[in-house]
Tab-separated table of C-alpha atoms in Angstrom:
chain	number	residue	atom	x	y	z
A	63	MET	CA	-64.729	95.634	34.638
A	64	GLU	CA	-61.352	97.390	34.951
A	65	THR	CA	-59.689	93.985	35.437
A	66	LEU	CA	-61.302	92.705	32.223
A	67	VAL	CA	-60.168	95.752	30.233
A	68	MET	CA	-56.641	95.404	31.595
A	69	PHE	CA	-56.606	91.676	30.656
A	70	LEU	CA	-57.802	92.388	27.112
A	71	LEU	CA	-55.258	95.190	26.688
A	72	THR	CA	-52.411	93.029	27.962
A	73	GLY	CA	-53.464	90.176	25.667
A	74	SER	CA	-53.539	92.517	22.676
A	75	LEU	CA	-50.036	93.807	23.453
A	76	ILE	CA	-48.648	90.281	23.799
A	77	GLN	CA	-50.286	89.258	20.509
A	78	GLY	CA	-48.834	92.340	18.813
A	79	VAL	CA	-45.359	91.520	20.063
A	80	LEU	CA	-45.643	87.895	18.932
A	81	CYS	CA	-47.018	88.825	15.496
A	82	SER	CA	-44.032	91.080	14.905
A	83	TYR	CA	-41.703	88.069	14.856
A	84	LYS	CA	-41.325	86.974	11.240
A	85	ILE	CA	-38.948	84.763	9.306
A	86	ASN	CA	-38.428	84.174	5.594
A	87	LEU	CA	-36.762	80.943	4.553
A	88	PRO	CA	-37.490	78.104	2.108
A	89	ASN	CA	-39.601	75.160	3.220
A	90	ARG	CA	-37.139	72.738	1.634
A	91	VAL	CA	-33.517	72.778	0.482
A	92	GLU	CA	-31.543	70.035	-1.249
A	93	ALA	CA	-28.004	69.202	-0.268
A	94	LEU	CA	-25.488	67.030	-2.064
A	95	LYS	CA	-23.739	64.515	0.129
A	96	GLY	CA	-20.166	65.649	0.759
A	97	SER	CA	-20.922	69.227	-0.313
A	98	CYS	CA	-22.422	72.190	1.534
A	99	VAL	CA	-25.991	73.426	1.799
A	100	PHE	CA	-27.079	77.054	1.483
A	101	ILE	CA	-30.153	78.331	3.366
A	102	PRO	CA	-31.280	81.881	2.471
A	103	CYS	CA	-32.935	83.402	5.521
A	104	THR	CA	-34.052	86.742	6.993
A	105	PHE	CA	-35.972	87.483	10.196
A	106	ASP	CA	-37.754	90.361	11.891
A	107	ILE	CA	-38.670	91.410	15.411
A	108	GLY	CA	-41.051	93.953	16.911
A	109	GLN	CA	-40.183	97.654	16.847
A	110	ASN	CA	-40.442	97.686	20.630
A	111	LEU	CA	-37.466	95.253	20.791
A	112	LYS	CA	-35.310	97.129	18.299
A	113	ASN	CA	-32.956	98.472	20.968
A	114	ASP	CA	-32.506	94.985	22.431
A	115	LEU	CA	-31.045	93.622	19.189
A	116	THR	CA	-27.271	93.983	18.900
A	117	ASP	CA	-24.637	92.288	16.789
A	118	SER	CA	-23.643	90.217	19.803
A	119	ALA	CA	-26.999	88.396	19.648
A	120	LYS	CA	-26.581	84.682	19.025
A	121	ARG	CA	-28.134	83.156	15.939
A	122	LYS	CA	-28.756	79.449	16.342
A	123	TRP	CA	-30.224	76.487	14.438
A	124	PHE	CA	-32.022	73.637	16.175
A	125	LYS	CA	-33.153	70.207	15.036
A	126	GLY	CA	-35.916	69.256	17.428
A	127	LYS	CA	-34.586	70.145	20.870
A	128	THR	CA	-30.930	69.678	19.909
A	129	LEU	CA	-28.687	72.646	19.149
A	130	GLN	CA	-26.990	72.090	15.791
A	131	PHE	CA	-25.269	75.420	15.098
A	132	ASP	CA	-24.321	78.510	17.119
A	133	SER	CA	-23.043	81.672	15.434
A	134	SER	CA	-20.816	82.361	18.425
A	135	SER	CA	-18.935	79.078	17.862
A	136	PRO	CA	-19.624	78.088	14.229
A	137	ASN	CA	-17.138	75.194	14.126
A	138	ASN	CA	-18.062	73.387	17.354
A	139	GLY	CA	-21.573	72.016	16.792
A	140	PRO	CA	-22.884	68.971	14.907
A	141	LEU	CA	-23.280	71.291	11.901
A	142	LYS	CA	-20.317	73.461	10.992
A	143	GLY	CA	-20.337	76.380	8.637
A	144	GLU	CA	-20.938	80.095	8.346
A	145	ILE	CA	-23.811	82.460	9.056
A	146	PHE	CA	-23.792	85.592	6.920
A	147	GLY	CA	-24.240	89.282	7.723
A	148	THR	CA	-24.997	90.479	11.235
A	149	ALA	CA	-27.831	90.155	13.708
A	150	THR	CA	-28.765	93.837	13.373
A	151	GLN	CA	-29.080	93.284	9.622
A	152	LYS	CA	-31.644	90.621	10.546
A	153	ASN	CA	-29.769	88.111	8.449
A	154	CYS	CA	-29.948	84.396	9.205
A	155	THR	CA	-28.635	83.108	5.862
A	156	THR	CA	-26.428	80.130	6.616
A	157	CYS	CA	-24.130	77.710	4.813
A	158	PHE	CA	-23.461	74.312	6.413
A	159	ASP	CA	-20.386	72.337	5.264
A	160	ASN	CA	-19.679	68.656	4.601
A	161	ILE	CA	-23.274	67.470	4.625
A	162	SER	CA	-24.048	63.793	5.294
A	163	GLN	CA	-27.244	61.743	5.497
A	164	SER	CA	-27.280	62.274	9.281
A	165	HIS	CA	-27.989	65.969	8.669
A	166	LYS	CA	-31.318	65.465	6.911
A	167	GLY	CA	-34.390	66.680	8.794
A	168	SER	CA	-36.346	69.764	9.859
A	169	TYR	CA	-34.532	72.793	11.349
A	170	TYR	CA	-35.703	76.011	12.968
A	171	PHE	CA	-33.929	79.290	13.763
A	172	ARG	CA	-33.563	80.800	17.246
A	173	LEU	CA	-32.465	84.318	18.176
A	174	GLU	CA	-30.889	85.005	21.574
A	175	GLY	CA	-30.131	88.617	22.482
A	176	SER	CA	-30.911	90.377	25.761
A	177	ASP	CA	-33.092	88.847	28.447
A	178	THR	CA	-36.169	90.213	26.695
A	179	LEU	CA	-35.106	88.987	23.247
A	180	GLN	CA	-35.192	85.198	23.314
A	181	TYR	CA	-37.281	83.688	20.532
A	182	SER	CA	-37.545	80.448	18.528
A	183	TYR	CA	-38.987	80.719	15.012
A	184	LYS	CA	-40.588	77.301	14.887
A	185	GLU	CA	-43.826	75.619	13.931
A	186	PRO	CA	-46.715	76.047	14.084
A	187	LYS	CA	-46.352	79.820	14.103
A	188	HIS	CA	-43.391	79.926	11.710
A	189	SER	CA	-41.917	77.953	8.846
A	190	GLN	CA	-39.080	75.522	9.337
A	191	VAL	CA	-36.655	74.335	6.690
A	192	GLN	CA	-36.393	70.706	5.632
A	193	ILE	CA	-32.900	69.608	4.551
A	194	VAL	CA	-32.958	66.768	2.000
A	195	VAL	CA	-29.634	65.035	1.330
A	196	LEU	CA	-28.968	63.561	-2.140
A	197	GLU	CA	-26.447	60.778	-2.678
A	198	SER	CA	-25.560	61.992	-6.195
A	199	PRO	CA	-26.316	65.100	-8.284
A	200	PRO	CA	-29.246	65.053	-10.711
A	201	LYS	CA	-28.729	65.429	-14.446
A	202	PRO	CA	-28.705	68.983	-15.791
A	203	THR	CA	-31.924	70.264	-17.322
A	204	LEU	CA	-31.766	70.830	-21.100
A	205	ARG	CA	-34.461	72.882	-22.840
A	206	VAL	CA	-34.691	74.144	-26.427
A	207	PHE	CA	-36.440	77.316	-27.577
A	208	LYS	CA	-37.360	78.667	-31.000
A	209	ASP	CA	-38.739	82.212	-31.132
A	210	GLN	CA	-39.074	82.056	-27.326
A	211	GLN	CA	-41.365	79.020	-27.627
A	212	GLU	CA	-40.149	75.848	-25.932
A	213	LEU	CA	-39.790	72.797	-28.169
A	214	MET	CA	-40.608	69.265	-27.167
A	215	LYS	CA	-38.181	66.456	-27.980
A	216	MET	CA	-38.425	65.084	-31.545
A	217	MET	CA	-39.942	68.344	-32.811
A	218	GLU	CA	-38.338	69.553	-36.050
A	219	VAL	CA	-37.102	73.041	-36.894
A	220	ILE	CA	-36.671	74.579	-40.343
A	221	GLU	CA	-33.233	75.319	-41.778
A	222	GLY	CA	-32.298	78.950	-41.143
A	223	SER	CA	-34.212	79.146	-37.844
A	224	SER	CA	-32.597	80.617	-34.728
A	225	VAL	CA	-32.561	78.127	-31.879
A	226	ASN	CA	-31.557	78.538	-28.226
A	227	LEU	CA	-30.361	75.500	-26.267
A	228	ARG	CA	-30.455	76.161	-22.520
A	229	CYS	CA	-28.744	73.955	-19.965
A	230	SER	CA	-29.092	74.515	-16.233
A	231	THR	CA	-27.913	72.765	-13.102
A	232	LYS	CA	-28.515	73.330	-9.416
A	233	ILE	CA	-25.885	75.103	-7.325
A	234	PHE	CA	-25.778	73.137	-4.083
A	235	CYS	CA	-22.795	74.969	-2.636
A	236	PRO	CA	-22.113	78.580	-3.754
A	237	SER	CA	-18.511	78.401	-2.565
A	238	ARG	CA	-17.942	75.390	-4.839
A	239	PRO	CA	-20.199	75.968	-7.840
A	240	PRO	CA	-20.510	73.380	-10.613
A	241	SER	CA	-19.344	73.926	-14.187
A	242	LEU	CA	-21.183	73.393	-17.481
A	243	ARG	CA	-19.664	72.398	-20.821
A	244	TRP	CA	-21.214	71.878	-24.279
A	245	SER	CA	-20.159	69.338	-26.893
A	246	SER	CA	-21.723	68.012	-30.103
A	247	SER	CA	-21.379	65.096	-32.494
A	248	LEU	CA	-20.641	67.653	-35.222
A	249	ASN	CA	-17.298	68.434	-33.565
A	250	GLU	CA	-17.577	72.146	-34.279
A	251	ASN	CA	-16.673	75.003	-31.972
A	252	VAL	CA	-19.699	76.407	-30.181
A	253	THR	CA	-20.119	79.739	-28.412
A	254	GLU	CA	-21.986	79.735	-25.132
A	255	LYS	CA	-23.102	82.352	-22.632
A	256	GLN	CA	-23.141	81.498	-18.923
A	257	TYR	CA	-24.782	83.231	-15.978
A	258	GLN	CA	-25.986	82.231	-12.535
A	259	ASN	CA	-28.161	83.183	-9.589
A	260	GLN	CA	-28.051	81.957	-5.987
A	261	THR	CA	-29.393	78.516	-6.791
A	262	GLU	CA	-28.758	77.799	-10.482
A	263	LEU	CA	-26.013	77.880	-13.118
A	264	ILE	CA	-27.274	78.421	-16.688
A	265	SER	CA	-25.539	78.078	-20.049
A	266	ASP	CA	-27.150	79.266	-23.315
A	267	LEU	CA	-26.087	78.022	-26.738
A	268	ASN	CA	-27.473	80.034	-29.681
A	269	LEU	CA	-27.509	78.539	-33.182
A	270	THR	CA	-28.735	79.340	-36.660
A	271	VAL	CA	-29.523	75.811	-37.766
A	272	SER	CA	-28.552	74.408	-41.148
A	273	HIS	CA	-28.803	71.026	-42.852
A	274	ARG	CA	-25.504	70.141	-41.173
A	275	HIS	CA	-27.237	70.178	-37.779
A	276	HIS	CA	-29.814	67.522	-38.735
A	277	ARG	CA	-29.612	64.597	-36.308
A	278	VAL	CA	-26.677	66.224	-34.511
A	279	THR	CA	-26.625	65.502	-30.778
A	280	PHE	CA	-25.744	68.343	-28.397
A	281	THR	CA	-24.600	67.285	-24.929
A	282	CYS	CA	-24.415	69.423	-21.790
A	283	THR	CA	-22.065	68.112	-19.105
A	284	ALA	CA	-22.287	69.321	-15.498
A	285	THR	CA	-19.327	68.776	-13.164
A	286	HIS	CA	-19.891	69.069	-9.412
A	287	GLN	CA	-16.840	69.731	-7.248
A	288	LEU	CA	-16.826	67.215	-4.405
A	289	GLN	CA	-13.902	65.274	-2.941
A	290	GLN	CA	-13.941	63.538	-6.309
A	291	PRO	CA	-15.573	65.519	-9.156
A	292	ILE	CA	-18.878	64.010	-10.308
A	293	THR	CA	-20.179	64.598	-13.838
A	294	THR	CA	-23.697	64.205	-15.193
A	295	GLN	CA	-24.974	64.750	-18.745
A	296	GLU	CA	-28.091	65.497	-20.715
A	297	SER	CA	-28.391	65.415	-24.523
A	298	TRP	CA	-30.678	66.700	-27.261
A	299	MET	CA	-30.763	65.642	-30.909
A	300	LEU	CA	-31.717	68.443	-33.306
A	301	LEU	CA	-34.037	67.512	-36.167
A	302	VAL	CA	-33.881	69.962	-39.074
A	303	GLN	CA	-36.120	70.192	-42.123
A	304	TYR	CA	-34.275	71.283	-45.278
A	305	ALA	CA	-34.655	71.258	-49.067
A	306	PRO	CA	-32.988	68.593	-51.274
A	307	ARG	CA	-29.211	68.936	-51.557
A	308	ASN	CA	-26.430	67.110	-53.410
A	309	THR	CA	-28.854	65.424	-55.793
A	310	SER	CA	-27.022	62.976	-58.075
A	311	VAL	CA	-27.686	60.358	-60.752
A	312	THR	CA	-25.892	57.072	-61.386
A	313	ILE	CA	-26.112	54.554	-64.258
A	314	ASN	CA	-26.190	50.804	-63.720
A	315	PRO	CA	-24.378	49.046	-65.262
A	316	ALA	CA	-21.690	51.698	-65.427
A	317	GLY	CA	-19.820	52.452	-68.627
A	318	LEU	CA	-21.111	52.280	-72.214
A	319	VAL	CA	-24.816	51.821	-72.845
A	320	LEU	CA	-25.180	49.336	-75.710
A	321	GLU	CA	-28.402	48.654	-77.552
A	322	GLY	CA	-30.343	45.595	-76.548
A	323	ARG	CA	-29.221	45.822	-72.950
A	324	SER	CA	-31.119	47.002	-69.860
A	325	VAL	CA	-30.038	50.145	-68.027
A	326	THR	CA	-31.187	51.685	-64.727
A	327	LEU	CA	-30.884	55.374	-63.880
A	328	SER	CA	-30.871	55.951	-60.116
A	329	CYS	CA	-31.456	59.316	-58.441
A	330	SER	CA	-30.510	60.138	-54.845
A	331	SER	CA	-30.688	63.266	-52.713
A	332	ASN	CA	-29.947	64.457	-49.189
A	333	ALA	CA	-33.067	66.025	-47.643
A	334	ASN	CA	-35.493	66.081	-44.730
A	335	PRO	CA	-38.328	65.243	-44.993
A	336	ALA	CA	-37.799	62.479	-47.553
A	337	VAL	CA	-38.090	63.543	-51.174
A	338	ASN	CA	-40.358	62.458	-53.993
A	339	TYR	CA	-38.561	61.713	-57.254
A	340	THR	CA	-39.920	62.371	-60.750
A	341	TRP	CA	-38.165	61.504	-64.028
A	342	TYR	CA	-38.572	63.641	-67.142
A	343	ARG	CA	-37.338	63.311	-70.717
A	344	ASP	CA	-36.492	66.213	-72.989
A	345	THR	CA	-38.473	65.742	-76.191
A	346	ASN	CA	-37.805	68.505	-78.700
A	347	GLY	CA	-37.353	71.041	-75.915
A	348	LEU	CA	-40.384	69.868	-73.912
A	349	LEU	CA	-40.035	68.043	-70.596
A	350	ASN	CA	-42.377	65.081	-70.478
A	351	PRO	CA	-42.838	63.097	-67.235
A	352	VAL	CA	-41.691	59.501	-67.608
A	353	GLN	CA	-41.910	57.912	-64.179
A	354	THR	CA	-41.960	58.587	-60.448
A	355	GLY	CA	-39.606	57.019	-57.933
A	356	PRO	CA	-35.822	57.060	-57.537
A	357	ASN	CA	-35.097	54.454	-60.251
A	358	LEU	CA	-35.838	54.536	-63.963
A	359	THR	CA	-35.212	51.214	-65.758
A	360	ILE	CA	-35.156	50.946	-69.538
A	361	ASN	CA	-35.224	47.416	-70.978
A	362	ASP	CA	-34.028	46.373	-74.438
A	363	THR	CA	-32.506	49.768	-75.207
A	364	ASP	CA	-32.145	51.155	-78.714
A	365	SER	CA	-31.229	54.490	-80.283
A	366	THR	CA	-34.739	55.897	-79.642
A	367	HIS	CA	-33.979	55.891	-75.931
A	368	SER	CA	-31.071	58.286	-76.371
A	369	GLY	CA	-31.590	61.803	-75.027
A	370	GLN	CA	-31.542	64.081	-72.050
A	371	TYR	CA	-33.177	62.768	-68.851
A	372	TYR	CA	-33.952	64.837	-65.787
A	373	CYS	CA	-34.516	63.772	-62.182
A	374	THR	CA	-36.453	66.120	-59.893
A	375	ALA	CA	-36.069	65.666	-56.126
A	376	GLU	CA	-38.768	67.529	-54.206
A	377	ASN	CA	-40.040	67.899	-50.642
A	378	LYS	CA	-42.087	70.588	-48.904
A	379	ARG	CA	-38.913	72.658	-48.311
A	380	GLY	CA	-37.786	72.897	-51.947
A	381	THR	CA	-36.722	71.261	-55.187
A	382	GLN	CA	-33.456	70.293	-56.837
A	383	ASN	CA	-32.958	68.822	-60.312
A	384	ILE	CA	-30.188	67.076	-62.193
A	385	SER	CA	-29.841	65.948	-65.808
A	386	LEU	CA	-28.137	63.075	-67.563
A	387	LEU	CA	-27.411	62.513	-71.252
A	388	LEU	CA	-28.176	58.915	-72.213
A	389	ASP	CA	-26.534	57.811	-75.480
A	390	VAL	CA	-27.360	54.286	-76.554
A	391	GLN	CA	-24.594	52.909	-78.822
A	392	TYR	CA	-24.551	50.127	-81.349
A	393	SER	CA	-23.536	46.792	-79.921
A	394	GLU	CA	-20.101	45.342	-80.670
A	395	GLU	CA	-21.662	42.965	-83.204
A	396	SER	CA	-23.164	45.861	-85.158
A	397	ILE	CA	-19.824	47.663	-85.177
A	398	GLN	CA	-17.938	44.563	-86.405
A	399	HIS	CA	-20.388	43.673	-89.198
A	400	GLY	CA	-21.286	47.202	-90.352
A	401	GLY	CA	-20.457	48.504	-93.869
A	402	ASP	CA	-17.426	50.520	-92.760
A	403	SER	CA	-16.765	48.720	-89.516
A	404	GLN	CA	-13.285	49.998	-88.851
A	405	GLY	CA	-14.071	53.646	-89.503
A	406	THR	CA	-17.394	53.485	-87.704
A	407	GLY	CA	-15.835	51.812	-84.692
A	408	ILE	CA	-13.102	54.384	-84.398
A	409	ASN	CA	-15.606	57.205	-84.764
A	410	LEU	CA	-17.919	55.704	-82.126
A	411	MET	CA	-15.113	55.180	-79.664
A	412	GLU	CA	-14.033	58.799	-80.059
A	413	GLN	CA	-17.602	59.945	-79.474
A	414	LEU	CA	-17.963	57.782	-76.399
A	415	ALA	CA	-14.694	59.025	-74.958
A	416	GLU	CA	-15.911	62.560	-75.432
A	417	LEU	CA	-19.292	61.763	-73.815
A	418	ASP	CA	-17.603	60.096	-70.838
A	419	ALA	CA	-15.649	63.304	-70.257
A	420	GLN	CA	-18.790	65.411	-69.888
A	421	TYR	CA	-20.734	66.136	-66.757
A	422	LYS	CA	-24.144	67.690	-67.177
A	423	ARG	CA	-26.330	69.117	-64.472
A	424	VAL	CA	-29.598	71.010	-64.444
A	425	SER	CA	-31.279	73.094	-61.746
A	426	LEU	CA	-34.577	74.906	-61.418
A	427	ASN	CA	-34.629	78.685	-61.694
A	428	THR	CA	-36.987	80.990	-59.815
A	429	GLU	CA	-39.525	81.010	-62.693
A	430	GLY	CA	-39.778	77.214	-62.519
A	431	ASN	CA	-37.986	76.583	-65.838
A	432	PHE	CA	-35.083	74.215	-66.356
A	433	TYR	CA	-31.715	75.453	-67.439
A	434	SER	CA	-28.564	73.356	-67.864
A	435	VAL	CA	-25.052	73.836	-66.543
A	436	GLU	CA	-22.335	71.983	-68.399
A	437	GLU	CA	-18.731	71.431	-67.307
A	438	GLN	CA	-16.030	70.015	-69.556
A	439	VAL	CA	-13.748	67.721	-67.622
A	440	VAL	CA	-10.143	68.088	-68.766
């Protein structure tokens, strides 16, 4: 009975000592070929072994049964690099340099102190770290947020919204971190904010979007410092909804509008989403709808078609309006064969010259009524 109790007590003590060995390290780390790899790591031992741990203890890394790195001679093994902190700080964080494909695989940490402190932190009791070697760096990650909500690609934002473009790239080697740079097809100066943690470099670009940003492509370029710098890119095209702008009207054919001819008034506007066009005619101060669509064609014109015409460009973000004065003139035959042809012709030409020198525009006020703005061109 005493033998059984002693056996159980001894087994419990051994289990307690073994359970006090702990290690914290990632299951997997990625390394870039030709760069270094960083492995964050801490370990622990039992309180009963605290006095056996000194800074002279060796901290080693093994791959299978083969020693790969020894803190006492960091530049002599298959893996060369640096182990950080001290053994008494229980630090096993390590950086291995000049990684190649031959270095991929599973590694475990071993601590060698006094005769009583010899321990390998390996499976199945403990985690090991898998080193994966990449031939080339991945593209940076580009994400876009509006009001802290992430947007998917091809989603549109409304003019005046605040948008955050966030670009991030992995830091493979802290001693040689990558760099991030923004550019855009708008060729405007942008202000960015950069910050980083142990594993990632992040660059934020904050914008208040306007119509000028519609279909503008923003590109984030990451440069990784190897023997030859390697750059990768990721892009995002902003899609912006905005009210009609720069609405204009043209006449075809250009020049004088003579009776008996056909004339087409064409309206165009810059907007997103696409606008709907409506034509109105001012009849004794009342605006009467004439036609929808960007073009208004009048065939076989005569003096009754003269007057003020308005084009309204409208989408769900707003409205813009423009006016045009159409003045149908007598044809050349009528001028030549009229009662006072010479005087009438001179008078008409003076009137037409004056009309050609006028530019008329109309916009919609907040009450929804039209008002006109007239400029005299000198």
